[in-house]
CSV table of C-alpha atoms in Angstrom, one decimal:
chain,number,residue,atom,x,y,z
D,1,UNK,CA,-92.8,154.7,80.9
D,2,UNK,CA,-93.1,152.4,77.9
D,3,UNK,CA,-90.5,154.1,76.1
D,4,UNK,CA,-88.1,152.7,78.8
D,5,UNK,CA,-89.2,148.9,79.0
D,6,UNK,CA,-87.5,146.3,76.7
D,7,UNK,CA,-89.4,143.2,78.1
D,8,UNK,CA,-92.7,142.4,79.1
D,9,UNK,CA,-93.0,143.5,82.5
D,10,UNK,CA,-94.1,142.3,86.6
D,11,UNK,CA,-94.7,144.8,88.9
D,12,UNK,CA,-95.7,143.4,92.5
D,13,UNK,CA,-97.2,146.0,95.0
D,14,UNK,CA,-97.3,145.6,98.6
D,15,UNK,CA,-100.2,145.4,100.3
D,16,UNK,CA,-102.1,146.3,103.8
D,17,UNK,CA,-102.9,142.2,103.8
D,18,UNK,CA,-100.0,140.5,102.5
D,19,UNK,CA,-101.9,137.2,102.8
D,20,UNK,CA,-103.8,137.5,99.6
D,21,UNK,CA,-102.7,139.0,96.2
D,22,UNK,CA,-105.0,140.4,93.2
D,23,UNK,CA,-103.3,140.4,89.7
D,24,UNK,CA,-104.1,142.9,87.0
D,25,UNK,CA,-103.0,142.3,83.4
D,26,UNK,CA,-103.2,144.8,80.8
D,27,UNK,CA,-101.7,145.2,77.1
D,28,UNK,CA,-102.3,142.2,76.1
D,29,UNK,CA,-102.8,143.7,72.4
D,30,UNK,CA,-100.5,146.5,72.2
D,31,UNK,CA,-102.9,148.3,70.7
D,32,UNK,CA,-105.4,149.1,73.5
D,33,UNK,CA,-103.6,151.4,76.0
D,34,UNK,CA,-106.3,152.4,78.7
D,35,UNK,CA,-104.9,149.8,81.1
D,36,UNK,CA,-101.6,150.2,80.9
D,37,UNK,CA,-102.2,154.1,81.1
D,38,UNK,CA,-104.2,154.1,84.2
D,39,UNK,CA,-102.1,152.0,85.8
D,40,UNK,CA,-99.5,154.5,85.5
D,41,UNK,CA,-101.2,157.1,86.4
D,42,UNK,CA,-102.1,155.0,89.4
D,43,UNK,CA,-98.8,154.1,90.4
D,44,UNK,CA,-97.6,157.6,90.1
D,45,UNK,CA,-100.2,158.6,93.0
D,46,UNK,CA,-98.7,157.0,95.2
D,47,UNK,CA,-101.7,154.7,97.0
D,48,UNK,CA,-101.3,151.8,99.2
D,49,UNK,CA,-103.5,148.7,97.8
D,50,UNK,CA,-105.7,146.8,100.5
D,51,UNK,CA,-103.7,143.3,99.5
D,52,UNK,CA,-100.3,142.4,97.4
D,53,UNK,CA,-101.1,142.9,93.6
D,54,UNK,CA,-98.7,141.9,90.5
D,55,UNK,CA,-99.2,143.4,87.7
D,56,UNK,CA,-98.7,142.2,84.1
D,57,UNK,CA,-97.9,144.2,80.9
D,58,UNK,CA,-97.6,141.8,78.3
D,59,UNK,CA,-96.9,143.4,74.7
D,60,UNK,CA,-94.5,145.5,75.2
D,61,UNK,CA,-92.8,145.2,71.9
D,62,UNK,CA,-96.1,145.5,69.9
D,63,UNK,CA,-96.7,148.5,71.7
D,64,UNK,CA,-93.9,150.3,71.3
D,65,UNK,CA,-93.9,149.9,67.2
D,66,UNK,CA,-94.6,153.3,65.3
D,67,UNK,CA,-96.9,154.9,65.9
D,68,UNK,CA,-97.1,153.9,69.5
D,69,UNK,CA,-100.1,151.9,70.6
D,70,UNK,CA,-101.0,151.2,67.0
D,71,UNK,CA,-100.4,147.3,66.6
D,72,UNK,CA,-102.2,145.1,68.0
D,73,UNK,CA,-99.2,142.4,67.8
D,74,UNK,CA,-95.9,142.4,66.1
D,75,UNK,CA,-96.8,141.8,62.5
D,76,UNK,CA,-96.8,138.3,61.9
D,77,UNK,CA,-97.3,137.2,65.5
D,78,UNK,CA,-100.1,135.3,66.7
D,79,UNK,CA,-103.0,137.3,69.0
D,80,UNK,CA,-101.3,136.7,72.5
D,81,UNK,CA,-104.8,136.4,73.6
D,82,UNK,CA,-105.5,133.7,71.6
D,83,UNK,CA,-101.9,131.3,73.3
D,84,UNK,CA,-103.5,131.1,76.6
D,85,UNK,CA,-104.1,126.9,75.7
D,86,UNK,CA,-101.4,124.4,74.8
D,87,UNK,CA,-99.2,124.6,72.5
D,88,UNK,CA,-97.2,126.8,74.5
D,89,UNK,CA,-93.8,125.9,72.2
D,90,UNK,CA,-94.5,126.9,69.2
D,91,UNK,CA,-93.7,130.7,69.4
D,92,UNK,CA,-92.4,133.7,71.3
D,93,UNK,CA,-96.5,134.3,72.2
D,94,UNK,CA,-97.1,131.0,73.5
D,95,UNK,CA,-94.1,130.9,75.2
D,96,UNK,CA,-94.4,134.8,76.9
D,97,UNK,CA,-98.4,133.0,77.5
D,98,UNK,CA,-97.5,130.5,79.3
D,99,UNK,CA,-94.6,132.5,81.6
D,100,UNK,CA,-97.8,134.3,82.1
D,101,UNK,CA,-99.9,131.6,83.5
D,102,UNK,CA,-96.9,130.4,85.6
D,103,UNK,CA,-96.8,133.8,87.3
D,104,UNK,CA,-100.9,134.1,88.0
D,105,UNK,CA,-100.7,130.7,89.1
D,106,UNK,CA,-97.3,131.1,91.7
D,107,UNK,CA,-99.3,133.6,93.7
D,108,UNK,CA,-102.8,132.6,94.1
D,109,UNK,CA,-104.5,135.1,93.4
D,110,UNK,CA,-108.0,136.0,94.6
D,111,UNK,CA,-108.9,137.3,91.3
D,112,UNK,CA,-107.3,138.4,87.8
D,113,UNK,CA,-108.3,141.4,85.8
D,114,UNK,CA,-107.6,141.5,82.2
D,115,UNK,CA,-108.0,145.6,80.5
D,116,UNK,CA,-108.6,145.6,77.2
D,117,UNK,CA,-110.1,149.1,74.9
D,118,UNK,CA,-112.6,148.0,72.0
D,119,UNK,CA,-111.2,148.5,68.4
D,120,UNK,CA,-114.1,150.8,67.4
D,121,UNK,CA,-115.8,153.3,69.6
D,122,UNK,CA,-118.8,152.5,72.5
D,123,UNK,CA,-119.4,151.7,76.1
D,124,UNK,CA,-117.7,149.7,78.4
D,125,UNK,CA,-118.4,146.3,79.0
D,126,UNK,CA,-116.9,143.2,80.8
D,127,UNK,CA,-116.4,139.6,79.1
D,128,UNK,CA,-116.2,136.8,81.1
D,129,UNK,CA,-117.0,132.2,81.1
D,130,UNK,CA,-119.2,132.6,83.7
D,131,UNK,CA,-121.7,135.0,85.1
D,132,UNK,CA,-121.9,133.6,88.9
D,133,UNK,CA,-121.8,136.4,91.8
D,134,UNK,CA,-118.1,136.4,91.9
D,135,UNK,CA,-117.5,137.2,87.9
D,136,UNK,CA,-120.4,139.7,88.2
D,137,UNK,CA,-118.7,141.5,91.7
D,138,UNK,CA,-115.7,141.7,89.6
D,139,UNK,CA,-117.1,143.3,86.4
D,140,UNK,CA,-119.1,145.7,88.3
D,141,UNK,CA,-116.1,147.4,89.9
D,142,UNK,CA,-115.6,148.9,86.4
D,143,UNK,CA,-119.0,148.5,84.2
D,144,UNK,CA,-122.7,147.4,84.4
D,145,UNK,CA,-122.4,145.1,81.4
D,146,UNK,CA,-121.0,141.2,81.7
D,147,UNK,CA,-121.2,139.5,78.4
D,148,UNK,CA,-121.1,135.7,79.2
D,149,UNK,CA,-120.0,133.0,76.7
D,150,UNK,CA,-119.1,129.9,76.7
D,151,UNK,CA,-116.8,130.4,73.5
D,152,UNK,CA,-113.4,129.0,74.1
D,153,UNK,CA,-110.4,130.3,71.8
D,154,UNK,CA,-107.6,130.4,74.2
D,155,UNK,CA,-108.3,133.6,75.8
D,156,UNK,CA,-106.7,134.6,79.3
D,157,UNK,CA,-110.3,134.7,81.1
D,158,UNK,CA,-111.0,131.4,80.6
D,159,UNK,CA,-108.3,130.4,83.3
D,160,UNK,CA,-111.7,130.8,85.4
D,161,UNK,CA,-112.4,127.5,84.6
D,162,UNK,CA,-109.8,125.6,86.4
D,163,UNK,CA,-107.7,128.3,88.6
D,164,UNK,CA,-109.3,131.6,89.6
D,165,UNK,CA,-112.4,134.6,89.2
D,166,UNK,CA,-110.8,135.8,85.9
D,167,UNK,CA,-113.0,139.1,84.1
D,168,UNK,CA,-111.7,140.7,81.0
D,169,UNK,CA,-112.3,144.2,80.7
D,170,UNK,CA,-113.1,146.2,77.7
D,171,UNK,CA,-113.3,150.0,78.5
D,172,UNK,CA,-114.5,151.5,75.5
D,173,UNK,CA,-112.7,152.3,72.3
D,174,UNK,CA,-109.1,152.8,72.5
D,175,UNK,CA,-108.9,156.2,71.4
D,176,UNK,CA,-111.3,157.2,73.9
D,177,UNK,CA,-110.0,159.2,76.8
D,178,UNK,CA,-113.2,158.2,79.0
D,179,UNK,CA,-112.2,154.6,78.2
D,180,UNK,CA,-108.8,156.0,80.5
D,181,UNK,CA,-111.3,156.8,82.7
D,182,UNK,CA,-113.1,153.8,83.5
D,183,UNK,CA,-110.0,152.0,83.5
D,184,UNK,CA,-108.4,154.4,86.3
D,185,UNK,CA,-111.5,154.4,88.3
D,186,UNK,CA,-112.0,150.1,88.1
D,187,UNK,CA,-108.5,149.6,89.1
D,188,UNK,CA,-108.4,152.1,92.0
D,189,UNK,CA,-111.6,149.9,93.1
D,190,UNK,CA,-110.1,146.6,92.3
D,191,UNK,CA,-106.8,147.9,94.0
D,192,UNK,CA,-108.3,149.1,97.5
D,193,UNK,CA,-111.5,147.6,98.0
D,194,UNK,CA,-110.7,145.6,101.1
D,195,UNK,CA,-112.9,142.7,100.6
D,196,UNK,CA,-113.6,142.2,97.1
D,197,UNK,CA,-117.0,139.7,97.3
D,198,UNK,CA,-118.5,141.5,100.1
D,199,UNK,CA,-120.4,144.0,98.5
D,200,UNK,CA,-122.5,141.4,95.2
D,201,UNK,CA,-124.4,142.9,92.8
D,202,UNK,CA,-128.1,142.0,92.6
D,203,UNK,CA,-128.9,140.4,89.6
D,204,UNK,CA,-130.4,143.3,87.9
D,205,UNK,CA,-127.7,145.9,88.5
D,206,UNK,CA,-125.6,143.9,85.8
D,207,UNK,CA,-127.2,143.4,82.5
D,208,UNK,CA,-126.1,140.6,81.5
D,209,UNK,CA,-125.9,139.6,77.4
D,210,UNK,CA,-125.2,135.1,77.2
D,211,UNK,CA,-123.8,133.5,74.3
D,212,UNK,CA,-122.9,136.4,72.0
D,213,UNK,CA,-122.6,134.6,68.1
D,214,UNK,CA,-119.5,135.7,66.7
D,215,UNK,CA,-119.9,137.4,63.0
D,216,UNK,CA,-116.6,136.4,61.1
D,217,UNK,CA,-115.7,136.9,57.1
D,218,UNK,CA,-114.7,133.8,55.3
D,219,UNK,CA,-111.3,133.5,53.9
D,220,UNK,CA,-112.1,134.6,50.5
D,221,UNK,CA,-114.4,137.7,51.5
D,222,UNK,CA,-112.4,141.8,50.9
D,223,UNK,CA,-114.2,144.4,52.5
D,224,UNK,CA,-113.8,148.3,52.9
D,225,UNK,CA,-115.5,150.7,54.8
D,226,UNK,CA,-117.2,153.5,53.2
D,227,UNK,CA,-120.5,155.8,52.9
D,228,UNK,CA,-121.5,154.4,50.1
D,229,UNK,CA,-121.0,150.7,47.9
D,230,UNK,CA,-117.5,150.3,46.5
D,231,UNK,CA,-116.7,148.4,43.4
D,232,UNK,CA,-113.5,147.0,44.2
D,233,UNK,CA,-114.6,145.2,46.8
D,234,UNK,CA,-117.6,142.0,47.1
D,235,UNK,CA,-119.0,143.8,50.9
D,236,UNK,CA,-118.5,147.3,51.7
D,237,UNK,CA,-119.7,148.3,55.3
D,238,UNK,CA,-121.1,151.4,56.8
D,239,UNK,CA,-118.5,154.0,57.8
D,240,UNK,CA,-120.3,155.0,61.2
D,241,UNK,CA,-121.5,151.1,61.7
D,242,UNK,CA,-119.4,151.8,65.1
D,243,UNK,CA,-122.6,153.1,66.8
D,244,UNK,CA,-124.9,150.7,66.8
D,245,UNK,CA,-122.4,149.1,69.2
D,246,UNK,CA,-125.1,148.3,72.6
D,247,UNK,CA,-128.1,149.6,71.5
D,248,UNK,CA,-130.8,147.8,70.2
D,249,UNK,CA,-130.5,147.5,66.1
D,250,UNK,CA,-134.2,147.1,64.7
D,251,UNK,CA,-134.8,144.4,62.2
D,252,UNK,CA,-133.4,146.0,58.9
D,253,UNK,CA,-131.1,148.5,60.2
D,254,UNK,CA,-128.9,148.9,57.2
D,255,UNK,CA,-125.5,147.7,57.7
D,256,UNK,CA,-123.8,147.9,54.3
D,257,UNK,CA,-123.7,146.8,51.0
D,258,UNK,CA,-123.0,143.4,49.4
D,259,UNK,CA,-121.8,143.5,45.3
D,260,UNK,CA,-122.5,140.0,43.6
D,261,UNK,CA,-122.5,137.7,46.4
D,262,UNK,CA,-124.4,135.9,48.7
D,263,UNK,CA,-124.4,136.1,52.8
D,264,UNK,CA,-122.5,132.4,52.9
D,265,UNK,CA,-120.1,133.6,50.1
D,266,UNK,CA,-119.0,136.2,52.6
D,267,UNK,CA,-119.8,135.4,56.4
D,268,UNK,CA,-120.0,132.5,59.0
D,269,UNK,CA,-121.8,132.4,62.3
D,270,UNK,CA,-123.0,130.1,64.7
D,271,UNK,CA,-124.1,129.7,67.9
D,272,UNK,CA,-122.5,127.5,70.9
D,273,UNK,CA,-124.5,124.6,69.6
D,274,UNK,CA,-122.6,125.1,66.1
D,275,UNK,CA,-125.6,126.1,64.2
D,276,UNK,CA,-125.4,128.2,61.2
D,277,UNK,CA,-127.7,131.6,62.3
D,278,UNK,CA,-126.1,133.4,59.2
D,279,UNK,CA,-129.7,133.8,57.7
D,280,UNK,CA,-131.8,134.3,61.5
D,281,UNK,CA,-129.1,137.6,61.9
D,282,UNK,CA,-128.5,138.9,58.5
D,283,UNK,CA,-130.6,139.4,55.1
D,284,UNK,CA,-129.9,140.8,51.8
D,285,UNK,CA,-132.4,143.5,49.6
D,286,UNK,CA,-131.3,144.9,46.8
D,287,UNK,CA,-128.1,144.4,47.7
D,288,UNK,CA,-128.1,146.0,50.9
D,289,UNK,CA,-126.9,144.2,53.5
D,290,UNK,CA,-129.1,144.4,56.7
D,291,UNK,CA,-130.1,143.1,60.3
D,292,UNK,CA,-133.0,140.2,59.6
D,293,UNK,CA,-134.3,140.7,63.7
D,294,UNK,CA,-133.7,142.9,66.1
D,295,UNK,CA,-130.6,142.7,68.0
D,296,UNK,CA,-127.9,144.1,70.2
D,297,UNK,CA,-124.6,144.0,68.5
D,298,UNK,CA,-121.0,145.1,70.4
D,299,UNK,CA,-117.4,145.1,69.9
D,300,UNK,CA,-118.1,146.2,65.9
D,301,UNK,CA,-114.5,147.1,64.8
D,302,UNK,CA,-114.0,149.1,61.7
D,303,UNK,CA,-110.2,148.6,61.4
D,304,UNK,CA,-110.4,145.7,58.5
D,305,UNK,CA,-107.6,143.7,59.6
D,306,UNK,CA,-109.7,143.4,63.0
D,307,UNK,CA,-112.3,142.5,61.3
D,308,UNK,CA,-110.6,139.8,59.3
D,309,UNK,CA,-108.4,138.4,61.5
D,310,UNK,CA,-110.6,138.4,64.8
D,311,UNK,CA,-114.5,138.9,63.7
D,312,UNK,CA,-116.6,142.0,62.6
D,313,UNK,CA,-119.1,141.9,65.7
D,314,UNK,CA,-120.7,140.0,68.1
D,315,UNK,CA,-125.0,139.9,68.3
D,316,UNK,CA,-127.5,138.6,70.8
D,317,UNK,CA,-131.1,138.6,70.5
D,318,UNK,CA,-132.2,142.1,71.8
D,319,UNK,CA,-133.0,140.9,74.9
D,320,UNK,CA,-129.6,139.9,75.9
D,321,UNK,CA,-130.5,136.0,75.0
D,322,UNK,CA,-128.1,133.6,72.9
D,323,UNK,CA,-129.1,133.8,69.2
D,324,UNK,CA,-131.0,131.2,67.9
D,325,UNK,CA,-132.3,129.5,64.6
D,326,UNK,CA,-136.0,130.3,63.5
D,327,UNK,CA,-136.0,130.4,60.1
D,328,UNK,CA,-135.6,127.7,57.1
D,329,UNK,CA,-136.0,129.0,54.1
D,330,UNK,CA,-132.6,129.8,51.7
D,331,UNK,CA,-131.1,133.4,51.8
D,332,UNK,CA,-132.5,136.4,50.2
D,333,UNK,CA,-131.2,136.8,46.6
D,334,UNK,CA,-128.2,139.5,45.8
């Protein structure tokens, strides 16, 4: 099927109640393909949905680059889920953005679902601005995890602020064929359930992680991956650090190593009140690079231009709660 588009493409599906529509978007990064591949494999068996849906595959061109579902974007490109906030004009990804809102908006829909696959391996998990009944209902047709922020960086789920229920979706890690899975088995529910906010969640069957602080590298920080320190590069970071992605990571889990520089030399992170929490997350000994309390960390990538161009994870306190300053003295010494 993808070898035959040339353009981004709409697919509208009729519906038992043509009064209301659901829209699904998927392959927004051309990289992550469990959307897009379980909505083929939906389509192809031949179901009815309970209401109209339109569905939206976005980077088509990204995707479709050697080897297939390999590039996030078109090198050079801007991340298309980044263009979702004015200005639409500047490029081809604000522009296909913004033909994007106009479609979501020209059919009212009930609710928007936005697939996604993690970069690096681990559970699913739903991302979304708020965590009222509605956005939780939504995330739980495909996960029990909702990670609520109130980050803003021109992301298609924050269209939930002013237009309509809008989760984003990440399935597990791309290469994953359970990821496929989960995606199948969340749009089949999204697809046919026949009213979508009759059956909430109680509060507890979602766990619920608020105000994740993103970990990002600073424009003059390398890195490499490796099993052990490399010398060619200032921060080389554990080879498996994939799995710690949702469990809890005890104060001085060992990350990596750090070679002759200091934590602000390398990384930045704050929380939504714009407060440095470099030094309450992270600590160096003996050059080791590890976790200063315990936390849960997700969405821990260890493809490094992920990790330099987006972040290298996201953390909460281990309890799910925002991360938040508790400690004033300097960083530890390299």
């Amino acid at each position: 099927m993808l070898e035959r588009l040339d353009q981004p493409l709409c697919i509208t599906l009729a519906g038992a109640d043509p009064r209301r529509t659901r829209v699904l978007v998927t392959l927004l990064h051309g990289n992550e393909p469990s959307g897009f591949i379980a909505l083929h494999r939906w389509l192809r068996e031949g179901k009815r949905p309970a209401t109209h849906v339109v569905c939206l595959i976005a980077s088509v061109a990204a995707a479709q680059l050697a080897p297939r579902f390999s590039h996030r974007t078109v090198p050079g490109a801007r991340d298309l889920n980044r263009c979702f906030r004015p200005p639409f004009d500047i490029d081809p990804p604000g522009h296909l953005a913004r033909r994007l809102l106009e479609v979501i908006g020209s059919v009212a829909p009930e609710a928007v679902v936005d697939v996604h696959n993690t970069s690096g391996a681990g559970p699913s998990f739903a991302v979304s601005i708020s965590a009222d009944e509605r956005h939780r209902t939504l995330a739980s047709l495909f996960t029990r995890r909702l990670v609520h922020t109130d980050l803003r960086l021109g992301a298609l789920m924050e269209i939930s602020e002013h237009l309509v229920p809008t989760v984003t979706i990440e399935c597990g890690g791309r290469l994953d064929d359970a990821a496929h899975t989960v995606a199948w088995a969340g749009i089949d529910h999204f697809f046919t359930r026949d009213e979508l906010w009759a059956d909430i969640p109680d509060p507890g069957a979602i766990e619920v992680m608020h105000n994740p602080v993103r970990l990002e590298l600073t424009e003059a920080c390398t890195l490499a991956y490796d099993r052990a320190p490399r010398t060619d590069v200032p921060l080389t970071l554990r080879a498996d650090i994939e799995h710690l992605n949702f469990g809890i990571t005890p104060a001085g889990t060992h990350l990596g190593w750090v070679r002759g520089a200091g934590l602000r030399d390398l990384f930045v992170a704050r929380n939504t009140a714009h407060t440095c929490v470099l030094e309450d997350l992270l600590c160096l000994v003996g050059g080791e690079l590890r976790t200063r309390r315990p936390l849960k960390l997700f969405m821990i990538t260890t493809h490094p231009g992920i990790a330099r161009s987006d972040c290298l994870f996201y953390a909460v306190q281990d309890d799910g709660r925002e991360l938040v300053p508790r400690r004033t003295e300097p960083e530890d010494a390299v």
